[in-house]
């Protein structure tokens, strides 16, 4: 059996327009060519697709059954061609981005929606990891982009664009001893265990570490659960608190003396400057740079 795309297109047209002559007009062919193609298809399939009683062919039950499969197959073939063309033009075979665990509630999805709309055949993979590990994934070329908090020390291999701000606040369970104080000093914080979202690699020092003792986790949700069970206090992004019913979760913010109520950080889209960029990657870089320039001009 040797079925080709041309035969499927002719079969589809006959099913849609109800006759060989109408299908021929739509396809720019002579009716005899359409009739011959259908006859050859029936020979290849060893089944009758149309009865030829009267002036117009009548589709058999087998033809109706194959018609939906034909639409699906032709669509898949078109997508295959488009994807092959995109790859030949430099489109990545896949697009990987990692998001720092604390940033899962930020509006990162708008960039994924943009890529999906612009490059519908692109395979997009989204991961989450603590900030330190996310940076390592980027530097080792396992992802093309990372969404990270601004960093005190920049790696010489990274390039970035600031996207938006995110605030983090110190929080604690309402049953924790710290919750009983209206005002807390930094020295008070040092005396109580801190829950830190950080790398699984124990040799990496966590950022924003205030306490003498701390427990670490690599997942934002795990940190929230540990804080809820008054195992320690910790910093949580403001957007994540807005997704939590704080009364039900029994979490409250801490009023720390001589300490900014909210620590405001830029959130950066980061990429490796030494790695080659495909079409989608370059498109995203240009888009966020223009977006940033437009914000600065207002």
PDB file of C-alpha atoms in Angstrom:
ATOM      1  CA  UNK A   1       0.000   0.000   0.000  1.00  0.00           C
ATOM      2  CA  UNK A   2       1.506   3.312  -1.108  1.00  0.00           C
ATOM      3  CA  UNK A   3      -0.779   6.216  -0.163  1.00  0.00           C
ATOM      4  CA  UNK A   4       0.535   9.724  -0.829  1.00  0.00           C
ATOM      5  CA  UNK A   5      -0.521  13.198   0.275  1.00  0.00           C
ATOM      6  CA  UNK A   6      -1.881  14.080  -3.171  1.00  0.00           C
ATOM      7  CA  UNK A   7      -4.346  11.185  -3.035  1.00  0.00           C
ATOM      8  CA  UNK A   8      -5.475  12.187   0.449  1.00  0.00           C
ATOM      9  CA  UNK A   9      -6.015  15.799  -0.638  1.00  0.00           C
ATOM     10  CA  UNK A  10      -8.132  14.665  -3.599  1.00  0.00           C
ATOM     11  CA  UNK A  11     -10.135  12.278  -1.390  1.00  0.00           C
ATOM     12  CA  UNK A  12     -10.714  15.097   1.114  1.00  0.00           C
ATOM     13  CA  UNK A  13     -11.901  17.467  -1.646  1.00  0.00           C
ATOM     14  CA  UNK A  14     -14.356  14.916  -3.085  1.00  0.00           C
ATOM     15  CA  UNK A  15     -15.779  14.292   0.401  1.00  0.00           C
ATOM     16  CA  UNK A  16     -16.111  18.015   1.049  1.00  0.00           C
ATOM     17  CA  UNK A  17     -17.591  19.090  -2.299  1.00  0.00           C
ATOM     18  CA  UNK A  18     -19.615  16.000  -3.154  1.00  0.00           C
ATOM     19  CA  UNK A  19     -18.457  15.345  -6.714  1.00  0.00           C
ATOM     20  CA  UNK A  20     -15.384  14.713  -8.812  1.00  0.00           C
ATOM     21  CA  UNK A  21     -16.021  17.801 -10.951  1.00  0.00           C
ATOM     22  CA  UNK A  22     -16.458  20.146  -7.972  1.00  0.00           C
ATOM     23  CA  UNK A  23     -13.317  18.747  -6.328  1.00  0.00           C
ATOM     24  CA  UNK A  24     -11.447  19.179  -9.611  1.00  0.00           C
ATOM     25  CA  UNK A  25     -12.428  22.859  -9.805  1.00  0.00           C
ATOM     26  CA  UNK A  26     -11.233  23.498  -6.273  1.00  0.00           C
ATOM     27  CA  UNK A  27      -7.936  21.706  -6.885  1.00  0.00           C
ATOM     28  CA  UNK A  28      -7.334  23.117 -10.356  1.00  0.00           C
ATOM     29  CA  UNK A  29      -7.421  19.693 -11.981  1.00  0.00           C
ATOM     30  CA  UNK A  30      -9.498  18.047 -14.705  1.00  0.00           C
ATOM     31  CA  UNK A  31     -12.319  15.734 -13.470  1.00  0.00           C
ATOM     32  CA  UNK A  32     -10.741  12.698 -15.122  1.00  0.00           C
ATOM     33  CA  UNK A  33      -7.576  13.161 -13.025  1.00  0.00           C
ATOM     34  CA  UNK A  34      -9.636  13.274  -9.832  1.00  0.00           C
ATOM     35  CA  UNK A  35     -11.633  10.211 -10.864  1.00  0.00           C
ATOM     36  CA  UNK A  36      -8.456   8.300 -11.721  1.00  0.00           C
ATOM     37  CA  UNK A  37      -6.817   9.235  -8.398  1.00  0.00           C
ATOM     38  CA  UNK A  38      -9.838   7.972  -6.431  1.00  0.00           C
ATOM     39  CA  UNK A  39      -9.902   4.763  -8.479  1.00  0.00           C
ATOM     40  CA  UNK A  40      -6.196   4.158  -7.746  1.00  0.00           C
ATOM     41  CA  UNK A  41      -6.786   4.883  -4.058  1.00  0.00           C
ATOM     42  CA  UNK A  42      -9.573   2.303  -3.977  1.00  0.00           C
ATOM     43  CA  UNK A  43      -7.234  -0.226  -5.607  1.00  0.00           C
ATOM     44  CA  UNK A  44      -4.497   0.523  -3.055  1.00  0.00           C
ATOM     45  CA  UNK A  45      -6.956   0.188  -0.171  1.00  0.00           C
ATOM     46  CA  UNK A  46      -8.757  -2.787  -1.718  1.00  0.00           C
ATOM     47  CA  UNK A  47     -12.130  -1.207  -0.869  1.00  0.00           C
ATOM     48  CA  UNK A  48     -14.803   0.894  -2.507  1.00  0.00           C
ATOM     49  CA  UNK A  49     -14.938   4.490  -1.327  1.00  0.00           C
ATOM     50  CA  UNK A  50     -17.683   5.797  -3.611  1.00  0.00           C
ATOM     51  CA  UNK A  51     -20.610   4.205  -5.465  1.00  0.00           C
ATOM     52  CA  UNK A  52     -20.971   5.635  -8.931  1.00  0.00           C
ATOM     53  CA  UNK A  53     -24.712   5.270  -9.503  1.00  0.00           C
ATOM     54  CA  UNK A  54     -26.253   8.420 -10.956  1.00  0.00           C
ATOM     55  CA  UNK A  55     -24.484  11.684 -11.770  1.00  0.00           C
ATOM     56  CA  UNK A  56     -22.650  12.158  -8.445  1.00  0.00           C
ATOM     57  CA  UNK A  57     -20.527   9.668  -6.480  1.00  0.00           C
ATOM     58  CA  UNK A  58     -21.941   8.586  -3.118  1.00  0.00           C
ATOM     59  CA  UNK A  59     -19.516   8.056  -0.238  1.00  0.00           C
ATOM     60  CA  UNK A  60     -19.590   4.593   1.320  1.00  0.00           C
ATOM     61  CA  UNK A  61     -19.544   4.021   5.100  1.00  0.00           C
ATOM     62  CA  UNK A  62     -15.838   3.165   4.742  1.00  0.00           C
ATOM     63  CA  UNK A  63     -15.188   6.554   3.122  1.00  0.00           C
ATOM     64  CA  UNK A  64     -16.965   8.383   5.957  1.00  0.00           C
ATOM     65  CA  UNK A  65     -14.916   6.429   8.472  1.00  0.00           C
ATOM     66  CA  UNK A  66     -11.638   7.262   6.721  1.00  0.00           C
ATOM     67  CA  UNK A  67     -12.549  10.920   6.170  1.00  0.00           C
ATOM     68  CA  UNK A  68     -11.993  12.023   9.789  1.00  0.00           C
ATOM     69  CA  UNK A  69      -8.706  10.113   9.898  1.00  0.00           C
ATOM     70  CA  UNK A  70      -7.720  11.815   6.642  1.00  0.00           C
ATOM     71  CA  UNK A  71      -8.329  15.284   8.105  1.00  0.00           C
ATOM     72  CA  UNK A  72      -6.199  14.415  11.117  1.00  0.00           C
ATOM     73  CA  UNK A  73      -3.422  12.899   8.998  1.00  0.00           C
ATOM     74  CA  UNK A  74      -3.266  15.877   6.614  1.00  0.00           C
ATOM     75  CA  UNK A  75      -3.137  18.242   9.593  1.00  0.00           C
ATOM     76  CA  UNK A  76      -0.261  16.239  11.080  1.00  0.00           C
ATOM     77  CA  UNK A  77       1.567  16.297   7.753  1.00  0.00           C
ATOM     78  CA  UNK A  78       1.193  20.078   7.498  1.00  0.00           C
ATOM     79  CA  UNK A  79       2.466  20.512  11.047  1.00  0.00           C
ATOM     80  CA  UNK A  80       5.404  18.245  10.219  1.00  0.00           C
ATOM     81  CA  UNK A  81       6.262  20.345   7.179  1.00  0.00           C
ATOM     82  CA  UNK A  82       5.958  23.598   9.120  1.00  0.00           C
ATOM     83  CA  UNK A  83       8.137  22.271  11.923  1.00  0.00           C
ATOM     84  CA  UNK A  84      10.735  20.965   9.464  1.00  0.00           C
ATOM     85  CA  UNK A  85      10.782  24.374   7.750  1.00  0.00           C
ATOM     86  CA  UNK A  86      11.121  26.148  11.111  1.00  0.00           C
ATOM     87  CA  UNK A  87      14.032  23.878  12.059  1.00  0.00           C
ATOM     88  CA  UNK A  88      15.719  24.627   8.732  1.00  0.00           C
ATOM     89  CA  UNK A  89      15.348  28.338   9.519  1.00  0.00           C
ATOM     90  CA  UNK A  90      17.057  27.908  12.900  1.00  0.00           C
ATOM     91  CA  UNK A  91      14.186  27.150  15.294  1.00  0.00           C
ATOM     92  CA  UNK A  92      15.258  25.183  18.354  1.00  0.00           C
ATOM     93  CA  UNK A  93      14.192  21.538  18.562  1.00  0.00           C
ATOM     94  CA  UNK A  94      13.038  22.361  22.098  1.00  0.00           C
ATOM     95  CA  UNK A  95      12.971  25.342  24.449  1.00  0.00           C
ATOM     96  CA  UNK A  96      13.810  24.918  28.142  1.00  0.00           C
ATOM     97  CA  UNK A  97      13.308  27.504  30.873  1.00  0.00           C
ATOM     98  CA  UNK A  98      13.795  27.151  34.624  1.00  0.00           C
ATOM     99  CA  UNK A  99      11.997  29.325  37.170  1.00  0.00           C
ATOM    100  CA  UNK A 100      13.337  29.960  40.657  1.00  0.00           C
ATOM    101  CA  UNK A 101      11.090  28.182  43.161  1.00  0.00           C
ATOM    102  CA  UNK A 102      10.001  31.397  44.865  1.00  0.00           C
ATOM    103  CA  UNK A 103       8.889  32.934  41.567  1.00  0.00           C
ATOM    104  CA  UNK A 104       6.231  30.419  40.553  1.00  0.00           C
ATOM    105  CA  UNK A 105       3.442  32.944  41.219  1.00  0.00           C
ATOM    106  CA  UNK A 106       4.977  35.706  39.122  1.00  0.00           C
ATOM    107  CA  UNK A 107       3.567  36.404  35.614  1.00  0.00           C
ATOM    108  CA  UNK A 108       6.139  34.196  33.835  1.00  0.00           C
ATOM    109  CA  UNK A 109       3.377  32.409  31.930  1.00  0.00           C
ATOM    110  CA  UNK A 110       2.846  35.438  29.638  1.00  0.00           C
ATOM    111  CA  UNK A 111       6.217  34.764  27.997  1.00  0.00           C
ATOM    112  CA  UNK A 112       5.348  31.108  27.450  1.00  0.00           C
ATOM    113  CA  UNK A 113       2.021  32.118  25.895  1.00  0.00           C
ATOM    114  CA  UNK A 114       3.846  34.503  23.578  1.00  0.00           C
ATOM    115  CA  UNK A 115       6.251  31.788  22.432  1.00  0.00           C
ATOM    116  CA  UNK A 116       3.431  29.272  21.916  1.00  0.00           C
ATOM    117  CA  UNK A 117       1.511  31.766  19.802  1.00  0.00           C
ATOM    118  CA  UNK A 118       4.540  32.768  17.730  1.00  0.00           C
ATOM    119  CA  UNK A 119       6.058  29.285  17.359  1.00  0.00           C
ATOM    120  CA  UNK A 120       3.182  26.785  17.654  1.00  0.00           C
ATOM    121  CA  UNK A 121       5.374  23.799  16.727  1.00  0.00           C
ATOM    122  CA  UNK A 122       8.015  24.578  19.365  1.00  0.00           C
ATOM    123  CA  UNK A 123       8.362  22.094  22.224  1.00  0.00           C
ATOM    124  CA  UNK A 124       8.500  24.129  25.465  1.00  0.00           C
ATOM    125  CA  UNK A 125       9.646  22.635  28.772  1.00  0.00           C
ATOM    126  CA  UNK A 126       9.258  24.559  32.043  1.00  0.00           C
ATOM    127  CA  UNK A 127      11.104  23.548  35.216  1.00  0.00           C
ATOM    128  CA  UNK A 128      11.503  24.934  38.716  1.00  0.00           C
ATOM    129  CA  UNK A 129      14.538  24.840  40.988  1.00  0.00           C
ATOM    130  CA  UNK A 130      16.111  26.872  43.785  1.00  0.00           C
ATOM    131  CA  UNK A 131      17.889  29.952  42.486  1.00  0.00           C
ATOM    132  CA  UNK A 132      21.413  28.562  42.851  1.00  0.00           C
ATOM    133  CA  UNK A 133      20.548  25.340  41.033  1.00  0.00           C
ATOM    134  CA  UNK A 134      18.616  27.214  38.358  1.00  0.00           C
ATOM    135  CA  UNK A 135      21.737  29.218  37.579  1.00  0.00           C
ATOM    136  CA  UNK A 136      23.812  26.037  37.324  1.00  0.00           C
ATOM    137  CA  UNK A 137      21.287  24.523  34.906  1.00  0.00           C
ATOM    138  CA  UNK A 138      21.683  27.618  32.756  1.00  0.00           C
ATOM    139  CA  UNK A 139      25.474  27.713  32.867  1.00  0.00           C
ATOM    140  CA  UNK A 140      25.681  24.010  31.988  1.00  0.00           C
ATOM    141  CA  UNK A 141      23.445  24.562  28.948  1.00  0.00           C
ATOM    142  CA  UNK A 142      20.607  22.395  30.250  1.00  0.00           C
ATOM    143  CA  UNK A 143      18.162  25.276  29.813  1.00  0.00           C
ATOM    144  CA  UNK A 144      18.202  28.295  27.520  1.00  0.00           C
ATOM    145  CA  UNK A 145      16.748  30.742  30.082  1.00  0.00           C
ATOM    146  CA  UNK A 146      16.315  31.156  33.808  1.00  0.00           C
ATOM    147  CA  UNK A 147      13.898  33.407  35.684  1.00  0.00           C
ATOM    148  CA  UNK A 148      15.783  34.575  38.785  1.00  0.00           C
ATOM    149  CA  UNK A 149      15.903  37.185  41.503  1.00  0.00           C
ATOM    150  CA  UNK A 150      18.580  39.819  40.946  1.00  0.00           C
ATOM    151  CA  UNK A 151      21.960  38.591  42.128  1.00  0.00           C
ATOM    152  CA  UNK A 152      24.578  40.397  44.249  1.00  0.00           C
ATOM    153  CA  UNK A 153      27.439  38.874  42.233  1.00  0.00           C
ATOM    154  CA  UNK A 154      26.992  38.365  38.497  1.00  0.00           C
ATOM    155  CA  UNK A 155      28.620  35.516  36.612  1.00  0.00           C
ATOM    156  CA  UNK A 156      30.727  36.760  33.694  1.00  0.00           C
ATOM    157  CA  UNK A 157      28.896  34.352  31.370  1.00  0.00           C
ATOM    158  CA  UNK A 158      25.379  35.652  31.994  1.00  0.00           C
ATOM    159  CA  UNK A 159      23.287  38.269  30.249  1.00  0.00           C
ATOM    160  CA  UNK A 160      19.930  39.417  31.556  1.00  0.00           C
ATOM    161  CA  UNK A 161      17.021  41.810  31.274  1.00  0.00           C
ATOM    162  CA  UNK A 162      15.012  43.058  34.241  1.00  0.00           C
ATOM    163  CA  UNK A 163      11.369  42.063  33.823  1.00  0.00           C
ATOM    164  CA  UNK A 164       9.498  43.233  36.919  1.00  0.00           C
ATOM    165  CA  UNK A 165       9.729  43.597  40.715  1.00  0.00           C
ATOM    166  CA  UNK A 166       8.943  41.023  43.368  1.00  0.00           C
ATOM    167  CA  UNK A 167       8.805  41.626  47.122  1.00  0.00           C
ATOM    168  CA  UNK A 168       9.628  39.164  49.877  1.00  0.00           C
ATOM    169  CA  UNK A 169       8.466  39.453  53.479  1.00  0.00           C
ATOM    170  CA  UNK A 170       9.414  37.662  56.718  1.00  0.00           C
ATOM    171  CA  UNK A 171       6.573  35.398  57.877  1.00  0.00           C
ATOM    172  CA  UNK A 172       5.867  32.987  60.684  1.00  0.00           C
ATOM    173  CA  UNK A 173       3.124  30.704  61.959  1.00  0.00           C
ATOM    174  CA  UNK A 174       0.679  32.310  64.360  1.00  0.00           C
ATOM    175  CA  UNK A 175       1.639  29.598  66.883  1.00  0.00           C
ATOM    176  CA  UNK A 176       5.333  30.406  66.711  1.00  0.00           C
ATOM    177  CA  UNK A 177       6.915  32.290  69.675  1.00  0.00           C
ATOM    178  CA  UNK A 178       7.919  35.173  67.370  1.00  0.00           C
ATOM    179  CA  UNK A 179       4.252  35.757  66.521  1.00  0.00           C
ATOM    180  CA  UNK A 180       3.602  37.011  70.039  1.00  0.00           C
ATOM    181  CA  UNK A 181       5.739  40.128  69.588  1.00  0.00           C
ATOM    182  CA  UNK A 182       4.472  43.323  67.963  1.00  0.00           C
ATOM    183  CA  UNK A 183       8.034  44.328  67.154  1.00  0.00           C
ATOM    184  CA  UNK A 184      11.051  42.097  66.620  1.00  0.00           C
ATOM    185  CA  UNK A 185      14.717  42.966  66.332  1.00  0.00           C
ATOM    186  CA  UNK A 186      17.174  41.369  63.957  1.00  0.00           C
ATOM    187  CA  UNK A 187      18.836  39.884  67.037  1.00  0.00           C
ATOM    188  CA  UNK A 188      15.535  38.177  67.901  1.00  0.00           C
ATOM    189  CA  UNK A 189      15.370  36.618  64.452  1.00  0.00           C
ATOM    190  CA  UNK A 190      18.868  35.208  64.872  1.00  0.00           C
ATOM    191  CA  UNK A 191      17.732  33.136  67.853  1.00  0.00           C
ATOM    192  CA  UNK A 192      15.035  31.213  65.974  1.00  0.00           C
ATOM    193  CA  UNK A 193      15.316  28.647  63.247  1.00  0.00           C
ATOM    194  CA  UNK A 194      14.922  29.953  59.695  1.00  0.00           C
ATOM    195  CA  UNK A 195      13.389  27.940  56.845  1.00  0.00           C
ATOM    196  CA  UNK A 196      15.357  28.650  53.674  1.00  0.00           C
ATOM    197  CA  UNK A 197      14.567  27.771  50.079  1.00  0.00           C
ATOM    198  CA  UNK A 198      17.953  26.916  48.633  1.00  0.00           C
ATOM    199  CA  UNK A 199      20.010  24.389  46.731  1.00  0.00           C
ATOM    200  CA  UNK A 200      20.126  20.720  47.664  1.00  0.00           C
ATOM    201  CA  UNK A 201      23.917  21.034  47.557  1.00  0.00           C
ATOM    202  CA  UNK A 202      24.812  21.510  51.203  1.00  0.00           C
ATOM    203  CA  UNK A 203      28.088  23.262  50.391  1.00  0.00           C
ATOM    204  CA  UNK A 204      26.215  26.218  48.840  1.00  0.00           C
ATOM    205  CA  UNK A 205      25.502  28.992  51.328  1.00  0.00           C
ATOM    206  CA  UNK A 206      21.857  30.159  51.180  1.00  0.00           C
ATOM    207  CA  UNK A 207      21.108  33.773  50.363  1.00  0.00           C
ATOM    208  CA  UNK A 208      19.118  35.958  52.793  1.00  0.00           C
ATOM    209  CA  UNK A 209      20.300  33.945  55.766  1.00  0.00           C
ATOM    210  CA  UNK A 210      19.693  35.722  59.109  1.00  0.00           C
ATOM    211  CA  UNK A 211      19.451  32.987  61.740  1.00  0.00           C
ATOM    212  CA  UNK A 212      22.197  31.097  63.504  1.00  0.00           C
ATOM    213  CA  UNK A 213      20.339  27.858  62.783  1.00  0.00           C
ATOM    214  CA  UNK A 214      18.384  27.032  59.682  1.00  0.00           C
ATOM    215  CA  UNK A 215      16.677  24.219  57.825  1.00  0.00           C
ATOM    216  CA  UNK A 216      16.765  24.121  54.073  1.00  0.00           C
ATOM    217  CA  UNK A 217      14.381  22.914  51.378  1.00  0.00           C
ATOM    218  CA  UNK A 218      14.519  23.169  47.618  1.00  0.00           C
ATOM    219  CA  UNK A 219      10.791  23.753  47.139  1.00  0.00           C
ATOM    220  CA  UNK A 220       8.737  26.851  47.868  1.00  0.00           C
ATOM    221  CA  UNK A 221       5.639  24.792  48.766  1.00  0.00           C
ATOM    222  CA  UNK A 222       7.612  22.716  51.255  1.00  0.00           C
ATOM    223  CA  UNK A 223       8.880  25.888  52.916  1.00  0.00           C
ATOM    224  CA  UNK A 224       5.307  27.153  53.296  1.00  0.00           C
ATOM    225  CA  UNK A 225       4.238  23.866  54.901  1.00  0.00           C
ATOM    226  CA  UNK A 226       7.168  23.917  57.330  1.00  0.00           C
ATOM    227  CA  UNK A 227       6.454  27.519  58.322  1.00  0.00           C
ATOM    228  CA  UNK A 228       2.764  26.698  58.815  1.00  0.00           C
ATOM    229  CA  UNK A 229       3.754  23.969  61.282  1.00  0.00           C
ATOM    230  CA  UNK A 230       5.824  26.559  63.239  1.00  0.00           C
ATOM    231  CA  UNK A 231       9.075  24.758  62.501  1.00  0.00           C
ATOM    232  CA  UNK A 232      10.708  28.099  61.820  1.00  0.00           C
ATOM    233  CA  UNK A 233      10.237  31.508  60.233  1.00  0.00           C
ATOM    234  CA  UNK A 234      11.143  32.381  56.671  1.00  0.00           C
ATOM    235  CA  UNK A 235      10.920  34.775  53.759  1.00  0.00           C
ATOM    236  CA  UNK A 236       8.061  34.316  51.314  1.00  0.00           C
ATOM    237  CA  UNK A 237       7.338  36.243  48.113  1.00  0.00           C
ATOM    238  CA  UNK A 238       4.433  38.653  48.444  1.00  0.00           C
ATOM    239  CA  UNK A 239       2.674  37.153  45.412  1.00  0.00           C
ATOM    240  CA  UNK A 240       2.711  33.697  47.006  1.00  0.00           C
ATOM    241  CA  UNK A 241       1.090  35.103  50.160  1.00  0.00           C
ATOM    242  CA  UNK A 242      -1.648  36.569  47.990  1.00  0.00           C
ATOM    243  CA  UNK A 243      -2.433  33.014  46.858  1.00  0.00           C
ATOM    244  CA  UNK A 244      -2.706  31.794  50.451  1.00  0.00           C
ATOM    245  CA  UNK A 245      -5.604  32.382  52.811  1.00  0.00           C
ATOM    246  CA  UNK A 246      -3.377  33.652  55.616  1.00  0.00           C
ATOM    247  CA  UNK A 247      -6.061  33.310  58.274  1.00  0.00           C
ATOM    248  CA  UNK A 248      -6.771  29.731  57.307  1.00  0.00           C
ATOM    249  CA  UNK A 249      -3.090  28.980  56.876  1.00  0.00           C
ATOM    250  CA  UNK A 250      -2.372  30.719  60.209  1.00  0.00           C
ATOM    251  CA  UNK A 251       0.573  32.645  58.802  1.00  0.00           C
ATOM    252  CA  UNK A 252       1.416  36.253  59.591  1.00  0.00           C
ATOM    253  CA  UNK A 253       4.113  38.711  58.614  1.00  0.00           C
ATOM    254  CA  UNK A 254       6.712  39.864  61.121  1.00  0.00           C
ATOM    255  CA  UNK A 255       7.284  43.491  62.054  1.00  0.00           C
ATOM    256  CA  UNK A 256      11.075  43.699  62.264  1.00  0.00           C
ATOM    257  CA  UNK A 257      12.581  46.881  63.750  1.00  0.00           C
ATOM    258  CA  UNK A 258      15.017  48.771  61.515  1.00  0.00           C
ATOM    259  CA  UNK A 259      14.140  46.477  58.677  1.00  0.00           C
ATOM    260  CA  UNK A 260      12.333  47.324  55.452  1.00  0.00           C
ATOM    261  CA  UNK A 261       8.869  45.806  55.648  1.00  0.00           C
ATOM    262  CA  UNK A 262       9.213  44.451  52.133  1.00  0.00           C
ATOM    263  CA  UNK A 263      12.457  43.604  50.410  1.00  0.00           C
ATOM    264  CA  UNK A 264      11.992  44.572  46.759  1.00  0.00           C
ATOM    265  CA  UNK A 265      13.988  42.746  44.120  1.00  0.00           C
ATOM    266  CA  UNK A 266      14.117  42.818  40.366  1.00  0.00           C
ATOM    267  CA  UNK A 267      13.226  39.572  38.636  1.00  0.00           C
ATOM    268  CA  UNK A 268      15.546  38.913  35.693  1.00  0.00           C
ATOM    269  CA  UNK A 269      15.322  36.805  32.581  1.00  0.00           C
ATOM    270  CA  UNK A 270      18.832  35.370  32.335  1.00  0.00           C
ATOM    271  CA  UNK A 271      20.628  33.605  29.478  1.00  0.00           C
ATOM    272  CA  UNK A 272      24.148  32.395  28.733  1.00  0.00           C
ATOM    273  CA  UNK A 273      25.903  34.945  26.537  1.00  0.00           C
ATOM    274  CA  UNK A 274      28.334  32.363  25.113  1.00  0.00           C
ATOM    275  CA  UNK A 275      25.700  29.915  23.869  1.00  0.00           C
ATOM    276  CA  UNK A 276      24.190  30.126  20.388  1.00  0.00           C
ATOM    277  CA  UNK A 277      20.540  31.171  20.279  1.00  0.00           C
ATOM    278  CA  UNK A 278      17.891  29.715  18.031  1.00  0.00           C
ATOM    279  CA  UNK A 279      15.069  31.663  16.436  1.00  0.00           C
ATOM    280  CA  UNK A 280      12.712  31.425  19.435  1.00  0.00           C
ATOM    281  CA  UNK A 281      15.426  32.343  21.948  1.00  0.00           C
ATOM    282  CA  UNK A 282      16.498  35.385  19.956  1.00  0.00           C
ATOM    283  CA  UNK A 283      12.864  36.394  19.520  1.00  0.00           C
ATOM    284  CA  UNK A 284      12.318  36.297  23.300  1.00  0.00           C
ATOM    285  CA  UNK A 285      15.514  38.244  24.019  1.00  0.00           C
ATOM    286  CA  UNK A 286      14.533  40.961  21.557  1.00  0.00           C
ATOM    287  CA  UNK A 287      11.000  41.053  22.957  1.00  0.00           C
ATOM    288  CA  UNK A 288      12.024  41.518  26.612  1.00  0.00           C
ATOM    289  CA  UNK A 289      14.667  44.089  25.678  1.00  0.00           C
ATOM    290  CA  UNK A 290      12.068  46.133  23.806  1.00  0.00           C
ATOM    291  CA  UNK A 291       9.597  45.672  26.662  1.00  0.00           C
ATOM    292  CA  UNK A 292      12.209  46.990  29.104  1.00  0.00           C
ATOM    293  CA  UNK A 293      13.109  49.922  26.850  1.00  0.00           C
ATOM    294  CA  UNK A 294       9.425  50.873  26.526  1.00  0.00           C
ATOM    295  CA  UNK A 295       9.069  50.862  30.329  1.00  0.00           C
ATOM    296  CA  UNK A 296      12.129  53.068  30.755  1.00  0.00           C
ATOM    297  CA  UNK A 297      10.820  55.571  28.189  1.00  0.00           C
ATOM    298  CA  UNK A 298       7.629  56.217  30.199  1.00  0.00           C
TER     299      UNK A 298
END
